Short mmCIF file of C-alpha atoms in Angstrom, two decimals:
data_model
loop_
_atom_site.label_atom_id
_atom_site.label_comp_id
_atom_site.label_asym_id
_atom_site.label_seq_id
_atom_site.Cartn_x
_atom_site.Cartn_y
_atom_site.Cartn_z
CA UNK O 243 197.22 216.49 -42.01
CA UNK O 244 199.14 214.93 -39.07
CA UNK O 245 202.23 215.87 -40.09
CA UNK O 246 200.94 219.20 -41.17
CA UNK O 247 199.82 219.69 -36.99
CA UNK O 248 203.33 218.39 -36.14
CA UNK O 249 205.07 220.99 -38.39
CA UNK O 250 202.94 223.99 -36.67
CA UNK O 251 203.60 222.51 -33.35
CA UNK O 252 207.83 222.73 -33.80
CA UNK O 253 207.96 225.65 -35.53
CA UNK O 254 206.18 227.20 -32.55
CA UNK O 255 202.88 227.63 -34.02
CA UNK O 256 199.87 226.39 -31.78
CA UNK O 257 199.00 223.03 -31.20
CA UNK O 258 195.50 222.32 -32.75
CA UNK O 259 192.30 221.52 -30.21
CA UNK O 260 192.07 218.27 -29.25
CA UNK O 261 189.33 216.38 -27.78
CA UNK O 262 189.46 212.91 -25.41
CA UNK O 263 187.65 209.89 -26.48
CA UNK O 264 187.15 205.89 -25.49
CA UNK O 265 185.53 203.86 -28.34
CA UNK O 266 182.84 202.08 -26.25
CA UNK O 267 181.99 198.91 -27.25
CA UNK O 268 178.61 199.25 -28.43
CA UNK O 269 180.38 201.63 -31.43
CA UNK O 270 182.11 198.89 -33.18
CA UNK O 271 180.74 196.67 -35.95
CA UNK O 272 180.79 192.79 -36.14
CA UNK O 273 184.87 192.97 -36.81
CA UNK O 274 185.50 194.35 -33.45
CA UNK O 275 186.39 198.01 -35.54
CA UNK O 276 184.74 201.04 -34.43
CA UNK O 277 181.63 201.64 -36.67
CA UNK O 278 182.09 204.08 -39.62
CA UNK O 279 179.74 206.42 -38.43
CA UNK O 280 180.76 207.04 -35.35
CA UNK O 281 184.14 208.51 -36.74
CA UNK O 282 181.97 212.20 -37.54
CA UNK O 283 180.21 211.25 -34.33
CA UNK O 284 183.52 211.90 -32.64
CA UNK O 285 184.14 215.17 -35.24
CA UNK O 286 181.00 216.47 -34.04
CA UNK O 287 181.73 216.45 -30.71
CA UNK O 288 184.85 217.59 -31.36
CA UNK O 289 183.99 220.94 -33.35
CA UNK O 290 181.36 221.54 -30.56
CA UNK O 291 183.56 221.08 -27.92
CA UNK O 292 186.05 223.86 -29.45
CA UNK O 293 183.10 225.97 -30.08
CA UNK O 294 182.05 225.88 -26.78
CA UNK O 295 185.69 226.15 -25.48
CA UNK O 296 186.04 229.35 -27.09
CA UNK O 297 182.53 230.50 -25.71
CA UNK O 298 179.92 229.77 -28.59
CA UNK O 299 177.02 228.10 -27.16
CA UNK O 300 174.40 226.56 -29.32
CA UNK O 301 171.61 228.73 -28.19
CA UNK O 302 173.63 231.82 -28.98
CA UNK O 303 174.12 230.62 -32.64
CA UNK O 304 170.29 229.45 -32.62
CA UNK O 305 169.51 233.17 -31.13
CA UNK O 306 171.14 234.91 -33.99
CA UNK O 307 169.18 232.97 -36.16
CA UNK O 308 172.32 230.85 -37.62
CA UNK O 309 173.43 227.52 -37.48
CA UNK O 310 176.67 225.79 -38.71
CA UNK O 311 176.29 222.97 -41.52
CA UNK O 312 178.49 220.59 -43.18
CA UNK O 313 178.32 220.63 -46.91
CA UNK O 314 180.75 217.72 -47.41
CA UNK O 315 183.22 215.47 -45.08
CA UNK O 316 186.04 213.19 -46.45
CA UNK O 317 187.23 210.51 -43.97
CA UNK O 318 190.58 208.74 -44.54
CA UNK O 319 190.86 205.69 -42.67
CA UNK O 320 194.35 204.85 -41.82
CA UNK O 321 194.61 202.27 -38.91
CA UNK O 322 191.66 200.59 -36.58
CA UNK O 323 189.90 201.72 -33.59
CA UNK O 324 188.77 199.35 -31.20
CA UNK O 325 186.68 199.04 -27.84
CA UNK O 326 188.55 200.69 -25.22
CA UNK O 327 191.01 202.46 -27.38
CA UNK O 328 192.31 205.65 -26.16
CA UNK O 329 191.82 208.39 -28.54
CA UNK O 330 192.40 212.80 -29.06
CA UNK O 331 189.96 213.99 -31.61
CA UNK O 332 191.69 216.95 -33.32
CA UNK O 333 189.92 220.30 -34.97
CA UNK O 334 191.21 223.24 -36.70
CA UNK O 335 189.10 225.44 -38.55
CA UNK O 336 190.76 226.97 -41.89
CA UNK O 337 189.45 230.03 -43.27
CA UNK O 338 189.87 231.08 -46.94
CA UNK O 339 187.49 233.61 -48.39
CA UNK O 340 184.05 233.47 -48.46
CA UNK O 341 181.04 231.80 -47.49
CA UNK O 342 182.40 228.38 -46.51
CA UNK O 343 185.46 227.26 -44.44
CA UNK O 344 187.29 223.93 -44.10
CA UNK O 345 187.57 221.83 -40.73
CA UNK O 346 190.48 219.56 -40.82
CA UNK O 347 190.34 216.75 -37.67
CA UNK O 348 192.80 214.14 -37.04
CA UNK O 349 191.89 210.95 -34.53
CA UNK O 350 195.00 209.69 -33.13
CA UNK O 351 195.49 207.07 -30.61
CA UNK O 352 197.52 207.25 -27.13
CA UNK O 353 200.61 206.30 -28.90
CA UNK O 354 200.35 208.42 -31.62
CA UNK O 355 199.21 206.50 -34.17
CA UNK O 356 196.64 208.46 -36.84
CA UNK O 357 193.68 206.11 -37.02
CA UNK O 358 191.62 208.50 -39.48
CA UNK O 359 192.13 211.61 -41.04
CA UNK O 360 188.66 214.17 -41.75
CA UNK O 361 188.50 217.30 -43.60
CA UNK O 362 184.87 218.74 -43.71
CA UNK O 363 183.58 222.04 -45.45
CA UNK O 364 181.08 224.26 -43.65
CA UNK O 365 179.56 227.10 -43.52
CA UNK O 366 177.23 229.05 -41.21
CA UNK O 367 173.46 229.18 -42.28
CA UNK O 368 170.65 231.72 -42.09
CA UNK O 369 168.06 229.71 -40.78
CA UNK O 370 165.16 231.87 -41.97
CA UNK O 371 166.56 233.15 -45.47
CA UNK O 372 168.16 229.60 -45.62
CA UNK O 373 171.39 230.46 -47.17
CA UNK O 374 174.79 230.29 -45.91
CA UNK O 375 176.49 233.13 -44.30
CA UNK O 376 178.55 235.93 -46.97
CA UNK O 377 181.43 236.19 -44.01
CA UNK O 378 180.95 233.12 -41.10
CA UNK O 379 184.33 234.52 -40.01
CA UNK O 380 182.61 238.05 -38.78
CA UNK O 381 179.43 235.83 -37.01
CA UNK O 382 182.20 233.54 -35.49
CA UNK O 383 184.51 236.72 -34.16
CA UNK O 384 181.10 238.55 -32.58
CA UNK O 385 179.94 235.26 -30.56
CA UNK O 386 183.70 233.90 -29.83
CA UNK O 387 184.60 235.10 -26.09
CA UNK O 388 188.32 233.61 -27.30
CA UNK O 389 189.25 233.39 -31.21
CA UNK O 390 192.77 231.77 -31.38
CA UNK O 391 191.18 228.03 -31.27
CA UNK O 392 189.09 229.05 -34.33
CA UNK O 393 191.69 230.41 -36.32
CA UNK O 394 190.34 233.79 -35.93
CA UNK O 395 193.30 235.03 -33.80
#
């Protein structure tokens, strides 16, 4: 996935969002290593941030009556984190057809080491019919103020 993001980047496609992060102290486990958990802590934050980069607020999604949710996450653990580690928090949506889409993140440290690789399905949900969404790319493109960080273009 990192290299994939490097690939765009030189063949002049756009760089993917990224999000600052310090692993506090209180994150880690009783090896010094950032806790497990706190790796989709830092993908949450990250796919809200872009959200609300590109103007989706959480009470316009909750006013629509729709609300995003994960289905499934895979987390690839490639190097440790520890307190006081420097770290960008990657997102890029990826949209194929239908009523899910793919959110690949990459957490790299300042020297450009990939610590952990996630790639997380979603969709957008109805929250009264509860069921996902036929097209979450339409919903996304009417509350979006900017599209091009959410792969809508």
């Amino acid at each position: 996935m990192a290299e994939a993001e490097a690939a765009a980047a030189a063949a002049g496609g756009t760089a993917p969002f990224t999000v600052g992060v310090t692993v506090r102290g209180y994150e880690t486990d009783t090896q010094g290593h950032l806790n497990q958990a706190v790796y989709l802590q830092y993908a949450e934050h990250a796919r809200w941030s872009l959200l609300q980069a590109c103007g989706v607020r959480q009470s316009d999604l909750l006013a629509r009556g729709i609300g995003p949710v994960t289905i499934e996450t895979t987390i690839r653990y490639r190097r440790e984190l520890r307190a006081g580690d420097e770290v960008e928090v990657s997102c890029a949506f990826v949209w194929g057809e239908g009523r899910t889409f793919t959110v690949e993140q990459t957490v790299t440290k300042a020297d450009g080491t990939v610590a952990a690789e996630l790639t997380a399905v979603g969709g957008l949900l109805d929250l009264e019919k509860r069921k996902l969404l036929t097209d979450p790319r339409a919903a996304f493109r009417e509350l979006a103020a900017e599209t091009t960080a959410l792969g809508l273009g």
